Amino acid sequence: MPAVLYETRDRIAFITLNRPEVLNAFNREMHQQLREAWLAFREDESAWVAVVTGAGDRAFSAGADVKEMGQRREEPVRRSFWETWFGDDLQTGLDVWKPTIAAVNGYCLGEGLTLILACDFRIVSERASFGFPEVNLGIPTIVGAIRAPHVVGLGNALELLLIGDRVDAKRAYEMGLAQRVVPHDSVRAEAETLARRLCRNGPLAVRCTKEMAYRGLQLPFPDAVRMGESLRRVATSSEDAREGPRAFRENREPQFKGR
Ligand code: COA
């Protein structure tokens, strides 16, 4: 069985971490296949929104495969000694401007937590729990430490990162980590409902706005506005930007095409 499943239905890409026997822990194959899935989603014109979840009933992902950890030789240094930025998967900054939703159906630990921090929406089961247990194993968390403060604030991030205990869905909601806590059996359906809602909006406008929201966190304000206004010109020259106001005048639902 593949370690990651990728399927599309009605403009939604469903990405499933698929090692339920080890609570969807990340091994090398899963890393590789997840990277390929995000690239497939990014390039697929027919997919407008992605939902990522874990196979089975107990876990989104229990983080890095701890059994694999001491067993494989360290990868040969594939970059310079002092790491260069690699950004080749979603967590480390692959450019994906289509919206992404995590449907968190259970344990969400370590790298699993880093992955949902890189998603735009987090719909979580009331049975889900969250944590960065890396420090308990004597290893540091890097990308999670970079991402978590943006989502939950520095204090909450440090609580997760430095203590390493798990928090439940209620605490995750209080922190702003979970946007919605839902009954366990409906977590994927709720994520799909949100995906369908997003698909009713103009996809180019959504992507442009998402990119601005993220880039705006990093750019000086004048540069962000200049970039955004340039993007606006491109986006408003699209067919979709004409279709939206036309549909409003004709009192009907717009038929967006992503063009
Ligand atoms: N890597 C490899 N295998 C893992 C794993 C991981 N991160 N997490 C769970 N598994 C495996 C277990 O070894 C077990 O396999 P087995 O049936 O062959 O013994 C199976 O998944 C089920 O897990 P189990 O521990 O029996 O479930 P549980 O409900 O008692 O506990 C956890 C769940 C998540 C609390 C516990 O599995 C755990 O602490 N996992 C490690 C989390 C971790 O440290 N992640 C690394 C972050 S860097």
PDB file of C-alpha atoms and ligand atoms in Angstrom:
ATOM      1  CA  MET A   1       0.000   0.000   0.000  1.00  0.00           C
ATOM      2  CA  PRO A   2       1.242   3.509  -0.706  1.00  0.00           C
ATOM      3  CA  ALA A   3       2.218   5.490   2.393  1.00  0.00           C
ATOM      4  CA  VAL A   4       0.163   8.427   1.112  1.00  0.00           C
ATOM      5  CA  LEU A   5      -3.080   8.274  -0.868  1.00  0.00           C
ATOM      6  CA  TYR A   6      -4.023  11.042  -3.290  1.00  0.00           C
ATOM      7  CA  GLU A   7      -7.415  11.285  -4.933  1.00  0.00           C
ATOM      8  CA  THR A   8      -9.515  14.105  -6.336  1.00  0.00           C
ATOM      9  CA  ARG A   9     -13.268  14.528  -6.310  1.00  0.00           C
ATOM     10  CA  ASP A  10     -15.307  17.610  -7.241  1.00  0.00           C
ATOM     11  CA  ARG A  11     -12.335  20.011  -7.220  1.00  0.00           C
ATOM     12  CA  ILE A  12     -11.115  18.716  -3.861  1.00  0.00           C
ATOM     13  CA  ALA A  13      -7.854  16.783  -3.459  1.00  0.00           C
ATOM     14  CA  PHE A  14      -7.938  14.284  -0.591  1.00  0.00           C
ATOM     15  CA  ILE A  15      -4.501  13.459   0.777  1.00  0.00           C
ATOM     16  CA  THR A  16      -4.388  10.619   3.319  1.00  0.00           C
ATOM     17  CA  LEU A  17      -1.388   9.652   5.455  1.00  0.00           C
ATOM     18  CA  ASN A  18      -1.644   5.908   5.137  1.00  0.00           C
ATOM     19  CA  ARG A  19       0.347   3.942   7.706  1.00  0.00           C
ATOM     20  CA  PRO A  20      -2.436   3.309  10.218  1.00  0.00           C
ATOM     21  CA  GLU A  21      -0.628   0.316  11.781  1.00  0.00           C
ATOM     22  CA  VAL A  22       1.946   2.766  13.209  1.00  0.00           C
ATOM     23  CA  LEU A  23      -0.503   5.642  13.734  1.00  0.00           C
ATOM     24  CA  ASN A  24       0.616   7.208  10.435  1.00  0.00           C
ATOM     25  CA  ALA A  25       4.150   7.847  11.644  1.00  0.00           C
ATOM     26  CA  PHE A  26       6.382   9.515   9.073  1.00  0.00           C
ATOM     27  CA  ASN A  27       9.014   7.277   7.512  1.00  0.00           C
ATOM     28  CA  ARG A  28      11.085   8.084   4.468  1.00  0.00           C
ATOM     29  CA  GLU A  29       8.460   6.790   1.989  1.00  0.00           C
ATOM     30  CA  MET A  30       5.746   8.880   3.578  1.00  0.00           C
ATOM     31  CA  HIS A  31       7.882  12.014   3.360  1.00  0.00           C
ATOM     32  CA  GLN A  32       8.602  11.405  -0.283  1.00  0.00           C
ATOM     33  CA  GLN A  33       5.029  10.520  -1.226  1.00  0.00           C
ATOM     34  CA  LEU A  34       3.570  13.435   0.721  1.00  0.00           C
ATOM     35  CA  ARG A  35       5.910  15.802  -1.099  1.00  0.00           C
ATOM     36  CA  GLU A  36       4.727  14.309  -4.405  1.00  0.00           C
ATOM     37  CA  ALA A  37       1.086  14.666  -3.340  1.00  0.00           C
ATOM     38  CA  TRP A  38       1.477  18.391  -2.573  1.00  0.00           C
ATOM     39  CA  LEU A  39       3.208  18.913  -5.900  1.00  0.00           C
ATOM     40  CA  ALA A  40       0.441  16.996  -7.696  1.00  0.00           C
ATOM     41  CA  PHE A  41      -2.167  19.161  -5.959  1.00  0.00           C
ATOM     42  CA  ARG A  42      -0.319  22.350  -6.783  1.00  0.00           C
ATOM     43  CA  GLU A  43      -0.073  21.475 -10.467  1.00  0.00           C
ATOM     44  CA  ASP A  44      -3.572  19.981 -10.863  1.00  0.00           C
ATOM     45  CA  GLU A  45      -5.805  22.588 -12.519  1.00  0.00           C
ATOM     46  CA  SER A  46      -8.919  20.680 -11.512  1.00  0.00           C
ATOM     47  CA  ALA A  47      -8.101  20.659  -7.775  1.00  0.00           C
ATOM     48  CA  TRP A  48      -8.886  23.893  -5.936  1.00  0.00           C
ATOM     49  CA  VAL A  49      -8.707  22.869  -2.273  1.00  0.00           C
ATOM     50  CA  ALA A  50      -6.875  20.056  -0.434  1.00  0.00           C
ATOM     51  CA  VAL A  51      -7.977  18.121   2.628  1.00  0.00           C
ATOM     52  CA  VAL A  52      -5.259  16.167   4.439  1.00  0.00           C
ATOM     53  CA  THR A  53      -6.122  13.530   7.026  1.00  0.00           C
ATOM     54  CA  GLY A  54      -4.822  10.307   8.570  1.00  0.00           C
ATOM     55  CA  ALA A  55      -5.973   6.796   7.694  1.00  0.00           C
ATOM     56  CA  GLY A  56      -7.790   4.828  10.371  1.00  0.00           C
ATOM     57  CA  ASP A  57      -9.635   5.904  13.426  1.00  0.00           C
ATOM     58  CA  ARG A  58      -6.947   6.833  15.940  1.00  0.00           C
ATOM     59  CA  ALA A  59      -4.373   9.167  14.496  1.00  0.00           C
ATOM     60  CA  PHE A  60      -3.675  11.975  12.113  1.00  0.00           C
ATOM     61  CA  SER A  61       0.015  11.232  12.626  1.00  0.00           C
ATOM     62  CA  ALA A  62       2.120  10.187  15.627  1.00  0.00           C
ATOM     63  CA  GLY A  63       5.085  12.111  14.197  1.00  0.00           C
ATOM     64  CA  ALA A  64       8.418  10.825  13.003  1.00  0.00           C
ATOM     65  CA  ASP A  65       8.792   7.045  12.863  1.00  0.00           C
ATOM     66  CA  VAL A  66      10.710   6.525  16.088  1.00  0.00           C
ATOM     67  CA  LYS A  67      11.501   2.898  15.267  1.00  0.00           C
ATOM     68  CA  GLU A  68      13.146   3.951  12.033  1.00  0.00           C
ATOM     69  CA  MET A  69      15.150   6.651  13.824  1.00  0.00           C
ATOM     70  CA  GLY A  70      18.350   5.027  15.029  1.00  0.00           C
ATOM     71  CA  GLN A  71      18.148   2.280  12.391  1.00  0.00           C
ATOM     72  CA  ARG A  72      18.997   4.132   9.245  1.00  0.00           C
ATOM     73  CA  ARG A  73      22.252   5.836   8.549  1.00  0.00           C
ATOM     74  CA  GLU A  74      22.075   9.585   8.489  1.00  0.00           C
ATOM     75  CA  GLU A  75      21.390  10.856   4.999  1.00  0.00           C
ATOM     76  CA  PRO A  76      24.539  12.072   3.323  1.00  0.00           C
ATOM     77  CA  VAL A  77      24.722  15.851   3.479  1.00  0.00           C
ATOM     78  CA  ARG A  78      22.774  16.845   0.409  1.00  0.00           C
ATOM     79  CA  ARG A  79      23.264  20.534   0.834  1.00  0.00           C
ATOM     80  CA  SER A  80      26.000  22.736   2.164  1.00  0.00           C
ATOM     81  CA  PHE A  81      27.336  22.051   5.646  1.00  0.00           C
ATOM     82  CA  TRP A  82      25.370  25.039   6.887  1.00  0.00           C
ATOM     83  CA  GLU A  83      21.908  24.134   5.590  1.00  0.00           C
ATOM     84  CA  THR A  84      20.498  26.191   2.775  1.00  0.00           C
ATOM     85  CA  TRP A  85      16.746  26.756   2.647  1.00  0.00           C
ATOM     86  CA  PHE A  86      15.165  23.790   0.904  1.00  0.00           C
ATOM     87  CA  GLY A  87      11.383  24.397   1.089  1.00  0.00           C
ATOM     88  CA  ASP A  88      10.528  21.241  -0.817  1.00  0.00           C
ATOM     89  CA  ASP A  89       7.534  20.121   1.224  1.00  0.00           C
ATOM     90  CA  LEU A  90       4.552  21.966   2.675  1.00  0.00           C
ATOM     91  CA  GLN A  91       5.983  22.212   6.205  1.00  0.00           C
ATOM     92  CA  THR A  92       9.270  23.681   5.057  1.00  0.00           C
ATOM     93  CA  GLY A  93       7.632  26.232   2.811  1.00  0.00           C
ATOM     94  CA  LEU A  94       6.681  24.737  -0.557  1.00  0.00           C
ATOM     95  CA  ASP A  95       4.671  27.453  -2.325  1.00  0.00           C
ATOM     96  CA  VAL A  96       1.067  26.200  -2.359  1.00  0.00           C
ATOM     97  CA  TRP A  97      -1.398  29.057  -2.613  1.00  0.00           C
ATOM     98  CA  LYS A  98      -4.524  26.954  -2.979  1.00  0.00           C
ATOM     99  CA  PRO A  99      -6.252  26.521   0.402  1.00  0.00           C
ATOM    100  CA  THR A 100      -5.372  23.522   2.554  1.00  0.00           C
ATOM    101  CA  ILE A 101      -7.440  21.973   5.331  1.00  0.00           C
ATOM    102  CA  ALA A 102      -6.264  19.482   7.958  1.00  0.00           C
ATOM    103  CA  ALA A 103      -8.936  17.047   9.182  1.00  0.00           C
ATOM    104  CA  VAL A 104      -7.319  15.951  12.433  1.00  0.00           C
ATOM    105  CA  ASN A 105      -8.760  12.590  13.358  1.00  0.00           C
ATOM    106  CA  GLY A 106      -6.737  11.649  16.458  1.00  0.00           C
ATOM    107  CA  TYR A 107      -3.132  11.873  17.692  1.00  0.00           C
ATOM    108  CA  CYS A 108      -1.331  14.754  16.042  1.00  0.00           C
ATOM    109  CA  LEU A 109       2.259  14.768  17.233  1.00  0.00           C
ATOM    110  CA  GLY A 110       5.660  16.032  16.196  1.00  0.00           C
ATOM    111  CA  GLU A 111       5.855  16.269  12.459  1.00  0.00           C
ATOM    112  CA  GLY A 112       2.094  15.682  12.210  1.00  0.00           C
ATOM    113  CA  LEU A 113       1.595  18.829  14.264  1.00  0.00           C
ATOM    114  CA  THR A 114       4.085  20.718  12.129  1.00  0.00           C
ATOM    115  CA  LEU A 115       2.124  19.640   9.060  1.00  0.00           C
ATOM    116  CA  ILE A 116      -1.202  20.963  10.345  1.00  0.00           C
ATOM    117  CA  LEU A 117       0.483  24.226  11.352  1.00  0.00           C
ATOM    118  CA  ALA A 118       1.355  24.617   7.679  1.00  0.00           C
ATOM    119  CA  CYS A 119      -2.296  24.144   6.670  1.00  0.00           C
ATOM    120  CA  ASP A 120      -4.714  27.067   6.494  1.00  0.00           C
ATOM    121  CA  PHE A 121      -7.588  25.424   8.387  1.00  0.00           C
ATOM    122  CA  ARG A 122      -7.584  22.841  11.187  1.00  0.00           C
ATOM    123  CA  ILE A 123     -10.825  20.958  11.810  1.00  0.00           C
ATOM    124  CA  VAL A 124     -10.235  18.594  14.720  1.00  0.00           C
ATOM    125  CA  SER A 125     -11.962  15.640  16.308  1.00  0.00           C
ATOM    126  CA  GLU A 126     -12.978  16.032  19.939  1.00  0.00           C
ATOM    127  CA  ARG A 127     -10.738  12.988  20.523  1.00  0.00           C
ATOM    128  CA  ALA A 128      -7.655  14.538  18.942  1.00  0.00           C
ATOM    129  CA  SER A 129      -4.576  15.383  20.979  1.00  0.00           C
ATOM    130  CA  PHE A 130      -1.573  17.468  20.069  1.00  0.00           C
ATOM    131  CA  GLY A 131       2.038  17.684  21.119  1.00  0.00           C
ATOM    132  CA  PHE A 132       5.675  18.032  20.228  1.00  0.00           C
ATOM    133  CA  PRO A 133       7.244  15.046  22.067  1.00  0.00           C
ATOM    134  CA  GLU A 134      10.626  15.592  20.418  1.00  0.00           C
ATOM    135  CA  VAL A 135      12.264  17.072  23.534  1.00  0.00           C
ATOM    136  CA  ASN A 136      11.117  14.001  25.495  1.00  0.00           C
ATOM    137  CA  LEU A 137      13.240  11.981  23.070  1.00  0.00           C
ATOM    138  CA  GLY A 138      16.176  14.353  23.378  1.00  0.00           C
ATOM    139  CA  ILE A 139      15.844  15.772  19.887  1.00  0.00           C
ATOM    140  CA  PRO A 140      14.961  19.354  18.906  1.00  0.00           C
ATOM    141  CA  THR A 141      11.946  20.570  16.938  1.00  0.00           C
ATOM    142  CA  ILE A 142      12.924  23.028  14.227  1.00  0.00           C
ATOM    143  CA  VAL A 143      10.224  23.767  11.658  1.00  0.00           C
ATOM    144  CA  GLY A 144       7.484  23.319  14.274  1.00  0.00           C
ATOM    145  CA  ALA A 145       9.294  25.857  16.458  1.00  0.00           C
ATOM    146  CA  ILE A 146       9.366  28.293  13.560  1.00  0.00           C
ATOM    147  CA  ARG A 147       5.709  27.812  12.646  1.00  0.00           C
ATOM    148  CA  ALA A 148       3.938  27.371  15.989  1.00  0.00           C
ATOM    149  CA  PRO A 149       4.361  30.937  17.375  1.00  0.00           C
ATOM    150  CA  HIS A 150       2.618  32.370  14.292  1.00  0.00           C
ATOM    151  CA  VAL A 151      -0.447  30.225  14.938  1.00  0.00           C
ATOM    152  CA  VAL A 152      -0.738  29.958  18.727  1.00  0.00           C
ATOM    153  CA  GLY A 153       1.469  32.808  20.015  1.00  0.00           C
ATOM    154  CA  LEU A 154       4.862  32.455  21.636  1.00  0.00           C
ATOM    155  CA  GLY A 155       3.724  31.410  25.122  1.00  0.00           C
ATOM    156  CA  ASN A 156       1.482  28.596  23.918  1.00  0.00           C
ATOM    157  CA  ALA A 157       4.086  27.524  21.370  1.00  0.00           C
ATOM    158  CA  LEU A 158       6.774  27.259  24.036  1.00  0.00           C
ATOM    159  CA  GLU A 159       4.396  25.274  26.259  1.00  0.00           C
ATOM    160  CA  LEU A 160       3.976  22.720  23.468  1.00  0.00           C
ATOM    161  CA  LEU A 161       7.581  22.773  22.320  1.00  0.00           C
ATOM    162  CA  LEU A 162       9.547  22.780  25.570  1.00  0.00           C
ATOM    163  CA  ILE A 163       7.345  20.632  27.809  1.00  0.00           C
ATOM    164  CA  GLY A 164       6.363  18.059  25.199  1.00  0.00           C
ATOM    165  CA  ASP A 165       3.139  16.918  26.937  1.00  0.00           C
ATOM    166  CA  ARG A 166       0.036  16.347  24.870  1.00  0.00           C
ATOM    167  CA  VAL A 167      -2.907  18.776  25.010  1.00  0.00           C
ATOM    168  CA  ASP A 168      -6.496  17.843  24.205  1.00  0.00           C
ATOM    169  CA  ALA A 169      -8.823  19.320  21.583  1.00  0.00           C
ATOM    170  CA  LYS A 170     -10.375  21.764  24.049  1.00  0.00           C
ATOM    171  CA  ARG A 171      -6.964  23.210  24.979  1.00  0.00           C
ATOM    172  CA  ALA A 172      -5.996  23.240  21.288  1.00  0.00           C
ATOM    173  CA  TYR A 173      -9.102  25.292  20.562  1.00  0.00           C
ATOM    174  CA  GLU A 174      -8.288  27.739  23.368  1.00  0.00           C
ATOM    175  CA  MET A 175      -4.815  28.197  21.904  1.00  0.00           C
ATOM    176  CA  GLY A 176      -6.169  28.879  18.438  1.00  0.00           C
ATOM    177  CA  LEU A 177      -4.566  25.703  17.139  1.00  0.00           C
ATOM    178  CA  ALA A 178      -7.941  24.161  16.296  1.00  0.00           C
ATOM    179  CA  GLN A 179     -10.429  26.378  14.486  1.00  0.00           C
ATOM    180  CA  ARG A 180     -13.281  23.963  15.010  1.00  0.00           C
ATOM    181  CA  VAL A 181     -13.739  20.953  17.295  1.00  0.00           C
ATOM    182  CA  VAL A 182     -16.289  18.471  15.955  1.00  0.00           C
ATOM    183  CA  PRO A 183     -17.604  15.002  16.859  1.00  0.00           C
ATOM    184  CA  HIS A 184     -15.023  12.338  16.045  1.00  0.00           C
ATOM    185  CA  ASP A 185     -17.035  10.614  13.318  1.00  0.00           C
ATOM    186  CA  SER A 186     -17.757  13.806  11.410  1.00  0.00           C
ATOM    187  CA  VAL A 187     -14.265  15.318  11.209  1.00  0.00           C
ATOM    188  CA  ARG A 188     -13.665  14.404   7.554  1.00  0.00           C
ATOM    189  CA  ALA A 189     -17.211  15.366   6.524  1.00  0.00           C
ATOM    190  CA  GLU A 190     -16.845  18.767   8.232  1.00  0.00           C
ATOM    191  CA  ALA A 191     -13.525  19.323   6.463  1.00  0.00           C
ATOM    192  CA  GLU A 192     -15.151  18.417   3.155  1.00  0.00           C
ATOM    193  CA  THR A 193     -18.034  20.826   3.814  1.00  0.00           C
ATOM    194  CA  LEU A 194     -15.511  23.601   4.396  1.00  0.00           C
ATOM    195  CA  ALA A 195     -13.654  22.591   1.212  1.00  0.00           C
ATOM    196  CA  ARG A 196     -16.899  22.774  -0.788  1.00  0.00           C
ATOM    197  CA  ARG A 197     -17.615  26.193   0.659  1.00  0.00           C
ATOM    198  CA  LEU A 198     -14.171  27.410  -0.390  1.00  0.00           C
ATOM    199  CA  CYS A 199     -14.739  26.010  -3.888  1.00  0.00           C
ATOM    200  CA  ARG A 200     -17.693  28.342  -4.360  1.00  0.00           C
ATOM    201  CA  ASN A 201     -15.328  31.335  -4.308  1.00  0.00           C
ATOM    202  CA  GLY A 202     -13.222  32.526  -7.218  1.00  0.00           C
ATOM    203  CA  PRO A 203     -10.150  30.270  -6.994  1.00  0.00           C
ATOM    204  CA  LEU A 204      -7.676  32.826  -8.355  1.00  0.00           C
ATOM    205  CA  ALA A 205      -8.935  35.465  -5.934  1.00  0.00           C
ATOM    206  CA  VAL A 206      -8.627  32.946  -3.085  1.00  0.00           C
ATOM    207  CA  ARG A 207      -5.041  32.053  -4.053  1.00  0.00           C
ATOM    208  CA  CYS A 208      -4.027  35.668  -4.480  1.00  0.00           C
ATOM    209  CA  THR A 209      -5.535  36.596  -1.107  1.00  0.00           C
ATOM    210  CA  LYS A 210      -3.935  33.631   0.653  1.00  0.00           C
ATOM    211  CA  GLU A 211      -0.528  34.472  -0.769  1.00  0.00           C
ATOM    212  CA  MET A 212      -0.905  38.063   0.388  1.00  0.00           C
ATOM    213  CA  ALA A 213      -1.949  37.006   3.909  1.00  0.00           C
ATOM    214  CA  TYR A 214       1.212  34.904   4.278  1.00  0.00           C
ATOM    215  CA  ARG A 215       3.649  37.190   2.483  1.00  0.00           C
ATOM    216  CA  GLY A 216       2.240  40.148   4.370  1.00  0.00           C
ATOM    217  CA  LEU A 217       3.518  38.567   7.595  1.00  0.00           C
ATOM    218  CA  GLN A 218       7.043  38.751   6.282  1.00  0.00           C
ATOM    219  CA  LEU A 219       7.245  41.861   4.125  1.00  0.00           C
ATOM    220  CA  PRO A 220       7.542  45.473   5.243  1.00  0.00           C
ATOM    221  CA  PHE A 221       4.100  47.081   4.886  1.00  0.00           C
ATOM    222  CA  PRO A 222       4.844  49.299   1.848  1.00  0.00           C
ATOM    223  CA  ASP A 223       6.399  46.369  -0.022  1.00  0.00           C
ATOM    224  CA  ALA A 224       3.429  44.159   0.843  1.00  0.00           C
ATOM    225  CA  VAL A 225       0.970  46.746  -0.478  1.00  0.00           C
ATOM    226  CA  ARG A 226       2.949  47.251  -3.691  1.00  0.00           C
ATOM    227  CA  MET A 227       3.180  43.520  -4.277  1.00  0.00           C
ATOM    228  CA  GLY A 228      -0.508  43.065  -3.501  1.00  0.00           C
ATOM    229  CA  GLU A 229      -1.632  45.830  -5.792  1.00  0.00           C
ATOM    230  CA  SER A 230       0.409  44.329  -8.614  1.00  0.00           C
ATOM    231  CA  LEU A 231      -1.140  40.921  -7.926  1.00  0.00           C
ATOM    232  CA  ARG A 232      -4.557  42.553  -7.923  1.00  0.00           C
ATOM    233  CA  ARG A 233      -4.015  43.788 -11.495  1.00  0.00           C
ATOM    234  CA  VAL A 234      -3.184  40.290 -12.656  1.00  0.00           C
ATOM    235  CA  ALA A 235      -6.081  38.685 -10.786  1.00  0.00           C
ATOM    236  CA  THR A 236      -8.666  41.240 -11.890  1.00  0.00           C
ATOM    237  CA  SER A 237      -7.778  40.705 -15.539  1.00  0.00           C
ATOM    238  CA  SER A 238      -9.063  37.108 -15.241  1.00  0.00           C
ATOM    239  CA  GLU A 239     -12.349  35.790 -16.655  1.00  0.00           C
ATOM    240  CA  ASP A 240     -13.431  34.970 -13.114  1.00  0.00           C
ATOM    241  CA  ALA A 241     -13.094  38.587 -11.998  1.00  0.00           C
ATOM    242  CA  ARG A 242     -15.628  39.522 -14.700  1.00  0.00           C
ATOM    243  CA  GLU A 243     -17.900  36.569 -13.989  1.00  0.00           C
ATOM    244  CA  GLY A 244     -18.388  37.429 -10.276  1.00  0.00           C
ATOM    245  CA  PRO A 245     -19.873  40.938 -10.779  1.00  0.00           C
ATOM    246  CA  ARG A 246     -21.808  39.714 -13.869  1.00  0.00           C
ATOM    247  CA  ALA A 247     -23.436  36.926 -11.829  1.00  0.00           C
ATOM    248  CA  PHE A 248     -24.277  39.456  -9.096  1.00  0.00           C
ATOM    249  CA  ARG A 249     -26.007  41.732 -11.635  1.00  0.00           C
ATOM    250  CA  GLU A 250     -27.876  38.753 -13.100  1.00  0.00           C
ATOM    251  CA  ASN A 251     -28.810  37.545  -9.623  1.00  0.00           C
ATOM    252  CA  ARG A 252     -27.318  34.051 -10.027  1.00  0.00           C
ATOM    253  CA  GLU A 253     -24.481  31.948  -8.609  1.00  0.00           C
ATOM    254  CA  PRO A 254     -21.149  32.702 -10.333  1.00  0.00           C
ATOM    255  CA  GLN A 255     -19.577  29.952 -12.436  1.00  0.00           C
ATOM    256  CA  PHE A 256     -15.877  30.326 -11.709  1.00  0.00           C
ATOM    257  CA  LYS A 257     -13.355  28.501 -13.863  1.00  0.00           C
ATOM    258  CA  GLY A 258      -9.996  29.444 -12.419  1.00  0.00           C
ATOM    259  CA  ARG A 259      -9.126  31.425 -15.539  1.00  0.00           C
TER     260      ARG A 259
HETATM  261  N1  COA B   1       6.901   5.783  15.271  1.00  0.00           N
HETATM  262  C1  COA B   1       6.818   4.472  15.052  1.00  0.00           C
HETATM  263  N2  COA B   1       5.812   3.694  15.503  1.00  0.00           N
HETATM  264  C2  COA B   1       4.851   4.290  16.233  1.00  0.00           C
HETATM  265  C3  COA B   1       4.871   5.671  16.501  1.00  0.00           C
HETATM  266  C4  COA B   1       5.945   6.431  15.985  1.00  0.00           C
HETATM  267  N3  COA B   1       6.030   7.746  16.163  1.00  0.00           N
HETATM  268  N4  COA B   1       3.796   5.983  17.240  1.00  0.00           N
HETATM  269  C5  COA B   1       3.111   4.835  17.426  1.00  0.00           C
HETATM  270  N5  COA B   1       3.749   3.818  16.809  1.00  0.00           N
HETATM  271  C6  COA B   1       3.333   2.411  16.758  1.00  0.00           C
HETATM  272  C7  COA B   1       3.498   1.743  18.109  1.00  0.00           C
HETATM  273  O1  COA B   1       4.831   1.312  18.308  1.00  0.00           O
HETATM  274  C8  COA B   1       2.517   0.618  17.980  1.00  0.00           C
HETATM  275  O2  COA B   1       3.081  -0.409  17.180  1.00  0.00           O
HETATM  276  P1  COA B   1       2.982  -1.963  17.649  1.00  0.00           P
HETATM  277  O3  COA B   1       1.502  -2.261  17.581  1.00  0.00           O
HETATM  278  O4  COA B   1       3.786  -2.674  16.633  1.00  0.00           O
HETATM  279  O5  COA B   1       3.522  -1.995  19.041  1.00  0.00           O
HETATM  280  C9  COA B   1       1.375   1.229  17.174  1.00  0.00           C
HETATM  281  O6  COA B   1       1.939   2.339  16.507  1.00  0.00           O
HETATM  282  C10 COA B   1       0.223   1.710  18.042  1.00  0.00           C
HETATM  283  O7  COA B   1       0.755   2.602  19.016  1.00  0.00           O
HETATM  284  P2  COA B   1       0.574   2.391  20.599  1.00  0.00           P
HETATM  285  O8  COA B   1       1.736   3.018  21.283  1.00  0.00           O
HETATM  286  O9  COA B   1       0.284   0.957  20.920  1.00  0.00           O
HETATM  287  O10 COA B   1      -0.753   3.249  20.842  1.00  0.00           O
HETATM  288  P3  COA B   1      -1.160   4.004  22.184  1.00  0.00           P
HETATM  289  O11 COA B   1      -2.551   4.479  21.976  1.00  0.00           O
HETATM  290  O12 COA B   1      -0.873   3.170  23.381  1.00  0.00           O
HETATM  291  O13 COA B   1      -0.182   5.281  22.254  1.00  0.00           O
HETATM  292  C11 COA B   1       0.946   7.235  21.379  1.00  0.00           C
HETATM  293  C12 COA B   1      -0.237   6.248  21.234  1.00  0.00           C
HETATM  294  C13 COA B   1       0.878   8.173  20.171  1.00  0.00           C
HETATM  295  C14 COA B   1       0.774   8.033  22.657  1.00  0.00           C
HETATM  296  C15 COA B   1       2.262   6.451  21.436  1.00  0.00           C
HETATM  297  O14 COA B   1       2.250   5.517  20.373  1.00  0.00           O
HETATM  298  C16 COA B   1       3.479   7.311  21.308  1.00  0.00           C
HETATM  299  O15 COA B   1       3.888   7.966  22.260  1.00  0.00           O
HETATM  300  N6  COA B   1       4.090   7.318  20.087  1.00  0.00           N
HETATM  301  C17 COA B   1       5.331   8.019  19.852  1.00  0.00           C
HETATM  302  C18 COA B   1       5.097   9.509  19.643  1.00  0.00           C
HETATM  303  C19 COA B   1       6.420  10.185  19.333  1.00  0.00           C
HETATM  304  O16 COA B   1       7.292  10.261  20.178  1.00  0.00           O
HETATM  305  N7  COA B   1       6.563  10.655  18.081  1.00  0.00           N
HETATM  306  C20 COA B   1       7.819  11.152  17.599  1.00  0.00           C
HETATM  307  C21 COA B   1       7.820  12.614  17.518  1.00  0.00           C
HETATM  308  S1  COA B   1       9.407  13.148  16.947  1.00  0.00           S
END
